[in-house]
PDB file of C-alpha atoms in Angstrom:
ATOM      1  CA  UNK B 955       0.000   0.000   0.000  1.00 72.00           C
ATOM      2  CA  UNK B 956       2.694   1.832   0.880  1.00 88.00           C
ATOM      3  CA  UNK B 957       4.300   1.799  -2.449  1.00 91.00           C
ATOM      4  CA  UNK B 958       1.075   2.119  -4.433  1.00 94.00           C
ATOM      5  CA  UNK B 959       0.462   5.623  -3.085  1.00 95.00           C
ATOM      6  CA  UNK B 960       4.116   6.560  -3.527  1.00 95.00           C
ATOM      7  CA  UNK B 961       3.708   6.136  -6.888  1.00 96.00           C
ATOM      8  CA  UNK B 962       0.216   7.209  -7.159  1.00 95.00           C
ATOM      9  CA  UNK B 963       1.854  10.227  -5.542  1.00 96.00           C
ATOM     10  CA  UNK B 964       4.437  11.115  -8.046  1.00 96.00           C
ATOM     11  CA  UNK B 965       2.219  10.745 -11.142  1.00 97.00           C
ATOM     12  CA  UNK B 966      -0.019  12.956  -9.080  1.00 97.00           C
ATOM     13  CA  UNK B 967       3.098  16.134  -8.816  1.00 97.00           C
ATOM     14  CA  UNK B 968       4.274  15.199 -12.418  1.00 97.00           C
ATOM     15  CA  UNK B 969       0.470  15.941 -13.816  1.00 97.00           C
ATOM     16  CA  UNK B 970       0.379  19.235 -11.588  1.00 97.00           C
ATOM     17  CA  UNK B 971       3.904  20.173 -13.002  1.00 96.00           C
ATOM     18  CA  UNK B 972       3.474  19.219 -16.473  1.00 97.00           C
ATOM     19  CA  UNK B 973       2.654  22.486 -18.651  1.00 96.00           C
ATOM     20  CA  UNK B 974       1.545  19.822 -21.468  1.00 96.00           C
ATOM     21  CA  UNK B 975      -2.230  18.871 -21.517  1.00 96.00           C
ATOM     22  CA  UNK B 976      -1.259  15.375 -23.512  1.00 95.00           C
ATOM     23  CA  UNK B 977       1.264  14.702 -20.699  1.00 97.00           C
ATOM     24  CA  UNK B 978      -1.157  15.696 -17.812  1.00 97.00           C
ATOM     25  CA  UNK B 979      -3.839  12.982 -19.367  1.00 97.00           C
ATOM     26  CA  UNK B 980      -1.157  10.434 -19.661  1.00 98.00           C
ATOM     27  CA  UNK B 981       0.040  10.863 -15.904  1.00 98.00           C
ATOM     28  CA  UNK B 982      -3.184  11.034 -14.710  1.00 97.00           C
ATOM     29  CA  UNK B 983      -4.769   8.064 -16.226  1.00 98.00           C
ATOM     30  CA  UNK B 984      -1.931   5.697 -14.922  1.00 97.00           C
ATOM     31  CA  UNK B 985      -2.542   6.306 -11.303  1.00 96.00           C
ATOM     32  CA  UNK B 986      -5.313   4.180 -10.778  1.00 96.00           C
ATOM     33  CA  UNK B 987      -3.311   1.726 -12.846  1.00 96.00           C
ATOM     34  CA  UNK B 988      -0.722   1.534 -10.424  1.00 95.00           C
ATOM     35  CA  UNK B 989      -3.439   0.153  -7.659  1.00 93.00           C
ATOM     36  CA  UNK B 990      -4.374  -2.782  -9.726  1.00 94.00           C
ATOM     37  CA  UNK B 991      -3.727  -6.866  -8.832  1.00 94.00           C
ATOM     38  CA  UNK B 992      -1.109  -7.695 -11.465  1.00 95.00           C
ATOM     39  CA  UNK B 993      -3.431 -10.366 -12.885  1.00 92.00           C
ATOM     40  CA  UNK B 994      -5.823  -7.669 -13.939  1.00 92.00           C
ATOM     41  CA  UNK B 995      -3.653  -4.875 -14.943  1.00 94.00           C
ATOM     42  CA  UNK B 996      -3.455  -3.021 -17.988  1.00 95.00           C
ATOM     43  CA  UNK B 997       0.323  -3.311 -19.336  1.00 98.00           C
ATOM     44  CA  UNK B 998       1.941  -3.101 -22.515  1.00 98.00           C
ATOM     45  CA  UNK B 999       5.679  -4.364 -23.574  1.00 98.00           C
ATOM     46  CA  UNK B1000       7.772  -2.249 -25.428  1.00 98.00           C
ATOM     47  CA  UNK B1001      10.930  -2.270 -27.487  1.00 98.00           C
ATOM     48  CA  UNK B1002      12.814  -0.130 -29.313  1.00 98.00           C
ATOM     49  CA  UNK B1003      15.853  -0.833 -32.224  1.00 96.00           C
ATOM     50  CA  UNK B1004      18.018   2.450 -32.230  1.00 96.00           C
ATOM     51  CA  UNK B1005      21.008   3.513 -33.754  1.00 95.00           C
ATOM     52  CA  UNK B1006      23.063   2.969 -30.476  1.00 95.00           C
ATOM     53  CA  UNK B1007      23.120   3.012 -27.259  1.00 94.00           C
ATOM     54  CA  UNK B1008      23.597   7.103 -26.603  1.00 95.00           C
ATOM     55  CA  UNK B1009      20.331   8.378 -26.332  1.00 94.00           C
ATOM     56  CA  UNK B1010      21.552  11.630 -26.615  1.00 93.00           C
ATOM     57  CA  UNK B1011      23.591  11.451 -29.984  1.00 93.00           C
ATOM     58  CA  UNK B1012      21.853   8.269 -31.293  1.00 95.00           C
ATOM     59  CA  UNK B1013      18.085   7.326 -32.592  1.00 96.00           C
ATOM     60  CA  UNK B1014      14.668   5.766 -31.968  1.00 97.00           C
ATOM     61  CA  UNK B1015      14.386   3.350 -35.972  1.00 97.00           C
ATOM     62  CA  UNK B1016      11.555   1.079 -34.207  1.00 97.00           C
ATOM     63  CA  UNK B1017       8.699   0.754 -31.784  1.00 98.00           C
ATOM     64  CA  UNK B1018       7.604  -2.025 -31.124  1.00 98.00           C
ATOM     65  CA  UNK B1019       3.841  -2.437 -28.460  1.00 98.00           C
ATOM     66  CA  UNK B1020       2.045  -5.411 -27.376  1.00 98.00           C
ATOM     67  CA  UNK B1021      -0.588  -4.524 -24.644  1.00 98.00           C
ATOM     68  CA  UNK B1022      -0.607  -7.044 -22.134  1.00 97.00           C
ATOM     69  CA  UNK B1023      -4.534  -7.452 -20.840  1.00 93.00           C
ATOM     70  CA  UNK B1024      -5.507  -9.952 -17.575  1.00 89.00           C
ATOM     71  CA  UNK B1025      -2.745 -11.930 -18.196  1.00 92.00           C
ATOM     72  CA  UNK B1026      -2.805 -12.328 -21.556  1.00 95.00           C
ATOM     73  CA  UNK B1027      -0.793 -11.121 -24.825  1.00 97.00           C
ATOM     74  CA  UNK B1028      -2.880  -9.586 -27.016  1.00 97.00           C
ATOM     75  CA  UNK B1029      -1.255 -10.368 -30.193  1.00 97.00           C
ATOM     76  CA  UNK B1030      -4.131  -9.004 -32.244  1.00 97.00           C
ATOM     77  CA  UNK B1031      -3.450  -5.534 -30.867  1.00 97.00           C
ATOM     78  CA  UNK B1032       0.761  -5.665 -31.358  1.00 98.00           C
ATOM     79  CA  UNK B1033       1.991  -3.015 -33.713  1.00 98.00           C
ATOM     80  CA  UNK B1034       5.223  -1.398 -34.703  1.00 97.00           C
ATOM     81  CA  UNK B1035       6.555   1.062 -36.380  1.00 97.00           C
ATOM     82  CA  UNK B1036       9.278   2.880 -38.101  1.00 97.00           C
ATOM     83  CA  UNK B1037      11.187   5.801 -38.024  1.00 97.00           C
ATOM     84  CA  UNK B1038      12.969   8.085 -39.880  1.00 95.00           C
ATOM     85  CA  UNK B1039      16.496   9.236 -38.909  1.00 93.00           C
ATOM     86  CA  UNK B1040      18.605  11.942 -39.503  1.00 92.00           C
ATOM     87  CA  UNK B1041      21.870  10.837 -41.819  1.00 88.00           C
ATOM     88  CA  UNK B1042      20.793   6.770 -42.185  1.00 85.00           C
ATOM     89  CA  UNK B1043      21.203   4.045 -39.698  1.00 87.00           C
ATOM     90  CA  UNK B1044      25.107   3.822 -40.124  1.00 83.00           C
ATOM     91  CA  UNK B1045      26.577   0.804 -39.160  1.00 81.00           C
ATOM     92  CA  UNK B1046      24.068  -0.311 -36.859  1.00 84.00           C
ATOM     93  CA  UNK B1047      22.022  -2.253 -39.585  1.00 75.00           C
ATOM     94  CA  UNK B1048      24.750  -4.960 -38.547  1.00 76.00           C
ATOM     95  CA  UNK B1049      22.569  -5.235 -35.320  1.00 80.00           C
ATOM     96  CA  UNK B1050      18.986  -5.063 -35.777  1.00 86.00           C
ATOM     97  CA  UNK B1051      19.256  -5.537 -39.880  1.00 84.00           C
ATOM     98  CA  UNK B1052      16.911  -2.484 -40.739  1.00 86.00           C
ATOM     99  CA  UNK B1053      18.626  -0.820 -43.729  1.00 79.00           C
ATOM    100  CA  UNK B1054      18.422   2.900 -44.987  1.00 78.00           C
ATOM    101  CA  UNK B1055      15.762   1.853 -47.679  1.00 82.00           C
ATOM    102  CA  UNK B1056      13.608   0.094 -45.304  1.00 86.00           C
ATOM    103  CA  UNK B1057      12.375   3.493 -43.880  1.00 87.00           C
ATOM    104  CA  UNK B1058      11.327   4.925 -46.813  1.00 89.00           C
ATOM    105  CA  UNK B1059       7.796   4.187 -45.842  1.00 90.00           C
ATOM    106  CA  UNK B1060       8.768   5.829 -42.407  1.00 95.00           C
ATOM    107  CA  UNK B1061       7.322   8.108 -40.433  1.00 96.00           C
ATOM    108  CA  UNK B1062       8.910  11.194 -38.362  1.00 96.00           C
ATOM    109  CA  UNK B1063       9.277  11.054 -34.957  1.00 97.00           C
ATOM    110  CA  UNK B1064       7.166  13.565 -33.879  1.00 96.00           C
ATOM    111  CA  UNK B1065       4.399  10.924 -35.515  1.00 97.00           C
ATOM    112  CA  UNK B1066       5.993   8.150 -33.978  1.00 98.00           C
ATOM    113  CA  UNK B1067       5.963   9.760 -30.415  1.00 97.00           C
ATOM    114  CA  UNK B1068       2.001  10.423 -30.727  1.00 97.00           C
ATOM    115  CA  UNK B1069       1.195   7.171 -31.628  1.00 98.00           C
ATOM    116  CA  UNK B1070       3.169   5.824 -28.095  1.00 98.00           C
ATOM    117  CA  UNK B1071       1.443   8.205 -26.157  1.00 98.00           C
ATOM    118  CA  UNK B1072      -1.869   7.034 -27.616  1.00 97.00           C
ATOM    119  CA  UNK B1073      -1.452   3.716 -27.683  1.00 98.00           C
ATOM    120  CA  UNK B1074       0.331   3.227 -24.306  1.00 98.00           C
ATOM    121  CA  UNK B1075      -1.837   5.427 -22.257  1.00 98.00           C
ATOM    122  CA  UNK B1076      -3.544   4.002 -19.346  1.00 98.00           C
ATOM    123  CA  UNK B1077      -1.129   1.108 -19.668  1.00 98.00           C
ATOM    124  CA  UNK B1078       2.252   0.142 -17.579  1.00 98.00           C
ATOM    125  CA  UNK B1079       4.752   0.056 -19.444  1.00 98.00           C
ATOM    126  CA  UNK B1080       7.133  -3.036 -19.379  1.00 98.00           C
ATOM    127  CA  UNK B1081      10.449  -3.647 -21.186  1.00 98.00           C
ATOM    128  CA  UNK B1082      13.676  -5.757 -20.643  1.00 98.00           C
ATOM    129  CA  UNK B1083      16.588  -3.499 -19.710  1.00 97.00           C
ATOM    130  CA  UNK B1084      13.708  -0.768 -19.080  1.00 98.00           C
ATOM    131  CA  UNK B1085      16.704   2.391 -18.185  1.00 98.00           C
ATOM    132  CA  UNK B1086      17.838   2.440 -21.674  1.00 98.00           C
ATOM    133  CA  UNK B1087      14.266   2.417 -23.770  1.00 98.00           C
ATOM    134  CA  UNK B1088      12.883   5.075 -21.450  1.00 98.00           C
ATOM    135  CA  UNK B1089      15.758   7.490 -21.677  1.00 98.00           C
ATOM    136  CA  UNK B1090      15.426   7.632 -25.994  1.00 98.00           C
ATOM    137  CA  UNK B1091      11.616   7.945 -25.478  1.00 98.00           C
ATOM    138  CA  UNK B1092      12.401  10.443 -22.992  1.00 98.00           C
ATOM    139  CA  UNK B1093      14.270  12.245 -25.090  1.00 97.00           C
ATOM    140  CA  UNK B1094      12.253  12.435 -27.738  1.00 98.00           C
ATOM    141  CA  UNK B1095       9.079  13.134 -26.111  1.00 98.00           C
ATOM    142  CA  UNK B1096      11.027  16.053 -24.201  1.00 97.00           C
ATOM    143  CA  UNK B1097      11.935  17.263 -27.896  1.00 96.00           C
ATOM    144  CA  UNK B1098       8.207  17.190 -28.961  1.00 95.00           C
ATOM    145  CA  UNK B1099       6.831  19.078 -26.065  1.00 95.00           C
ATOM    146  CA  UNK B1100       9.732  21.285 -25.228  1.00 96.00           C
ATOM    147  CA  UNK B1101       9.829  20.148 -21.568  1.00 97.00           C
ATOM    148  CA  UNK B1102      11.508  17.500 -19.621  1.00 96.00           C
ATOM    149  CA  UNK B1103       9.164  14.311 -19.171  1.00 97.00           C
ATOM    150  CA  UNK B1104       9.534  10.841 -16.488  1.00 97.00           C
ATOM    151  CA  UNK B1105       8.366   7.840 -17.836  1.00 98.00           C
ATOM    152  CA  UNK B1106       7.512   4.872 -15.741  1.00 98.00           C
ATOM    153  CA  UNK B1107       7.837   0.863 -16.452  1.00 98.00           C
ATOM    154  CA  UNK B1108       8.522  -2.455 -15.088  1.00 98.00           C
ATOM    155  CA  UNK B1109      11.880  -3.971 -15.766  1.00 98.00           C
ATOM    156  CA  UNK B1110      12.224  -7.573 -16.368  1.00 98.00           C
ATOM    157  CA  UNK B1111      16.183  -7.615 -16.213  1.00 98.00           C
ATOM    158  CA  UNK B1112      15.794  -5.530 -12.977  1.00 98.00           C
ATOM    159  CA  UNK B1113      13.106  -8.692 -11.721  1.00 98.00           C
ATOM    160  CA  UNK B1114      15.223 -10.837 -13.013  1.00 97.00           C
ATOM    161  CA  UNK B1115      18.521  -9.714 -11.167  1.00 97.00           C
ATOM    162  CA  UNK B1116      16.653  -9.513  -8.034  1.00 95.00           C
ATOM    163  CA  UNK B1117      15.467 -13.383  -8.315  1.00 93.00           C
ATOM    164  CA  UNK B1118      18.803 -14.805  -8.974  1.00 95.00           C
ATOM    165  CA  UNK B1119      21.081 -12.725  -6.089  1.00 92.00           C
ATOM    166  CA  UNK B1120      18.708 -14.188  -3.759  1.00 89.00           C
ATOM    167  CA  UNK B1121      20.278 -17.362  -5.114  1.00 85.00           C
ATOM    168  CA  UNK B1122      24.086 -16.460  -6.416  1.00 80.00           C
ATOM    169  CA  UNK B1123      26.193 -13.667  -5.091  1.00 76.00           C
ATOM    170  CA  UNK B1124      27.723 -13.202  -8.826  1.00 85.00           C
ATOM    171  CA  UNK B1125      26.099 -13.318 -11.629  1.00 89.00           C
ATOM    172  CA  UNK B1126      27.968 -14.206 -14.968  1.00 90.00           C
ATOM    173  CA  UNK B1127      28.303 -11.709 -17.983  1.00 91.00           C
ATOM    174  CA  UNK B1128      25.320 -12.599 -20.211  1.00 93.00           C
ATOM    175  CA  UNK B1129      23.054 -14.270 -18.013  1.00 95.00           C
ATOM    176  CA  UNK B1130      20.328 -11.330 -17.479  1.00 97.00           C
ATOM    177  CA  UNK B1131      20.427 -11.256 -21.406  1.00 96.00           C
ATOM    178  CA  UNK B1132      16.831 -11.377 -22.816  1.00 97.00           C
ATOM    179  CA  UNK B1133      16.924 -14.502 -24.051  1.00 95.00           C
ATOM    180  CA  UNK B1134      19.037 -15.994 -21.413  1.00 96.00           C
ATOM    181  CA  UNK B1135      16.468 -14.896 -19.580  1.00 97.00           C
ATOM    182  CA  UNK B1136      13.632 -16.357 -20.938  1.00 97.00           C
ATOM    183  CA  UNK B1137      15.712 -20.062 -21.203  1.00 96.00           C
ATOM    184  CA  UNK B1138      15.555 -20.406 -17.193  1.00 96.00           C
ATOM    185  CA  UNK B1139      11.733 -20.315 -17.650  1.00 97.00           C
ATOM    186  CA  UNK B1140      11.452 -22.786 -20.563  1.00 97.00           C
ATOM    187  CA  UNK B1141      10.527 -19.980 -22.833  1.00 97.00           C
ATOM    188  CA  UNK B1142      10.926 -20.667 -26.699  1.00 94.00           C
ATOM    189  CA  UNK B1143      14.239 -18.719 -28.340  1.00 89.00           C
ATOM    190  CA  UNK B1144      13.302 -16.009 -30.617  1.00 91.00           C
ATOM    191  CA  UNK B1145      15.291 -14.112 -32.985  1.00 83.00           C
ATOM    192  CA  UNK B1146      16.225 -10.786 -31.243  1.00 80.00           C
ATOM    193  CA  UNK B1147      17.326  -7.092 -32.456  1.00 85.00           C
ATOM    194  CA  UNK B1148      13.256  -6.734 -33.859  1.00 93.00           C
ATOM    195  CA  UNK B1149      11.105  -4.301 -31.918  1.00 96.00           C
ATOM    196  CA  UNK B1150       7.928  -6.345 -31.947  1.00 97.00           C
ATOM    197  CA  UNK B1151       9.732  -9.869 -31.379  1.00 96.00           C
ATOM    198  CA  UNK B1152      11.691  -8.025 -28.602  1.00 97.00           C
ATOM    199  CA  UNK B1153       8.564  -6.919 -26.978  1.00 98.00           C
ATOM    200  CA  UNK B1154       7.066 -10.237 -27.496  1.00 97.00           C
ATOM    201  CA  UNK B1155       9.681 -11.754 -25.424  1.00 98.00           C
ATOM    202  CA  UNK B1156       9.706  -9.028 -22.820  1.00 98.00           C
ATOM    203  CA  UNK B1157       6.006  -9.481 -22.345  1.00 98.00           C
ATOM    204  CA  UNK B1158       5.914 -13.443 -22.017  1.00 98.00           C
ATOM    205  CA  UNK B1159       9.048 -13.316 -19.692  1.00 98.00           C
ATOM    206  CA  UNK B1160       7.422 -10.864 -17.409  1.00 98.00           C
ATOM    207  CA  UNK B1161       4.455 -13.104 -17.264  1.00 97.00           C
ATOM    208  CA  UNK B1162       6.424 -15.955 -16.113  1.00 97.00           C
ATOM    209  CA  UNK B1163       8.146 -14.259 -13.828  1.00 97.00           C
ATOM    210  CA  UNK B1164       4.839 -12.842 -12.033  1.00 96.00           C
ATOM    211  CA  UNK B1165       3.679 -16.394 -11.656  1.00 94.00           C
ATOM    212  CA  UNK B1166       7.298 -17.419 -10.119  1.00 93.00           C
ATOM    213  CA  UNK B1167       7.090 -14.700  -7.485  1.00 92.00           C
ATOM    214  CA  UNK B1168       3.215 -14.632  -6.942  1.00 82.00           C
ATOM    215  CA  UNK B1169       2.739 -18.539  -6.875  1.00 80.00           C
ATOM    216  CA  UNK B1170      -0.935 -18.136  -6.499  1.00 69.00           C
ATOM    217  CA  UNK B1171      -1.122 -15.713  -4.429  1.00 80.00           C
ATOM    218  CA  UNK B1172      -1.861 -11.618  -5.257  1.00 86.00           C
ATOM    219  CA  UNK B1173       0.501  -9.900  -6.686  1.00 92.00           C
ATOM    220  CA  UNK B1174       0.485  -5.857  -6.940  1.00 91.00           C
ATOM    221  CA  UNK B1175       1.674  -4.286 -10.214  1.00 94.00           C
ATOM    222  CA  UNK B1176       3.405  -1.439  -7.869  1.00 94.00           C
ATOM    223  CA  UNK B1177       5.287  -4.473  -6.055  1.00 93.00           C
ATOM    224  CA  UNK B1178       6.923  -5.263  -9.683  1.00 95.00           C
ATOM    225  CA  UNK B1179       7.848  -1.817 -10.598  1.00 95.00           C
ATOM    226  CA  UNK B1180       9.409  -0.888  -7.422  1.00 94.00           C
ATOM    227  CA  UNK B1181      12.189  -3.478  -8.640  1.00 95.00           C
ATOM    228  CA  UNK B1182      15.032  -1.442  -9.906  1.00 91.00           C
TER     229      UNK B1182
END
């Protein structure tokens, strides 16, 4: 309870603070959010492919969403998109294989931040390695509105890291990896460096991790995101 209304709290100041109407609605509507039994939350994974890992010099190429409703994937609702970048993706196509003519069709990221704020509204965001998606969408949302914004999600390498030191005091390079991950849970291996995949992935490890730690019983969303 405790936690809830911390949280509950802060999205409260950051509506009151926020001189942007769009960012006010999104705050507000994820208080009550933050109340809610994890088995009957509203969530949605996210990834992103970028051109690095600087979210100040580098760039958002992909978004990928898949809401995440009582439980359940809801595949029918995942989407992604793509973005256009300043001066081509550069050598990061190596990674995530999206070349300079596959964003043709692209839109800007002004459109592309929009659409997240639309679609993920009302939901909790969740991602794997959460600190590094949130700071590019950060970023650009602070570009869009002219203001600095806070986003907030659940972290399923920061759950993950917490599980295992209560068993190991090291942990070996690799093994919170998303898909090394996923293997201690007898979760299928998927292809990674694709937004939607990657969110895919996120969103069915998180889920098997919420039954590990709530093993029947309830489990509160805020109790998750308070991980770090």
């Amino acid at each position: 309870m405790v936690i809830t209304q911390l949280y509950k709290s802060t999205l409260c100041w950051r509506a009151f603070k926020t001189r942007s109407e769009l960012m006010k609605g999104y705050y507000r509507d994820l208080m009550p959010v933050i109340a809610q039994d994890f088995d009957h939350s509203s969530l949605i994974a996210v990834d992103l492919e970028m051109t690095g890992l600087d979210p100040i010099n580098d760039q958002i190429l992909s978004i990928g969403l898949i809401p995440i409703e009582n439980n359940l994937l809801a595949l029918d609702k995942a989407e992604q998109k793509l973005i256009k970048v300043d001066g081509g993706v550069g050598q990061s196509a190596v990674i995530h294989g999206i070349l300079d003519n596959h964003l043709d069709d692209a839109i800007d990221i002004k459109e592309a931040i929009t659409w997240f704020l639309e679609r993920t509204q009302g939901k909790m965001l969740v991602a794997h390695h959460a600190p590094l998606d949130l700071s590019f969408l950060q970023n650009a949302i602070s570009s869009c509105i002219g203001e600095p914004v806070k986003l907030l999600a659940i972290d399923t390498l920061a759950v993950e890291r917490k599980r295992l030191l209560r068993k190991h005091d090291l942990l070996k390079e690799g093994t919170l990896r998303l898909g090394a991950c996923r293997v201690r849970y007898g979760l299928p291996v998927y292809a990674a460096h694709n937004a939607l995949v990657d969110a895919l992935a996120c969103g069915e490890l998180l889920l098997a991790q919420a039954a590990a730690i709530g093993q029947g019983e309830r489990l509160k969303l805020a109790e998750l995101l308070a991980i770090k």
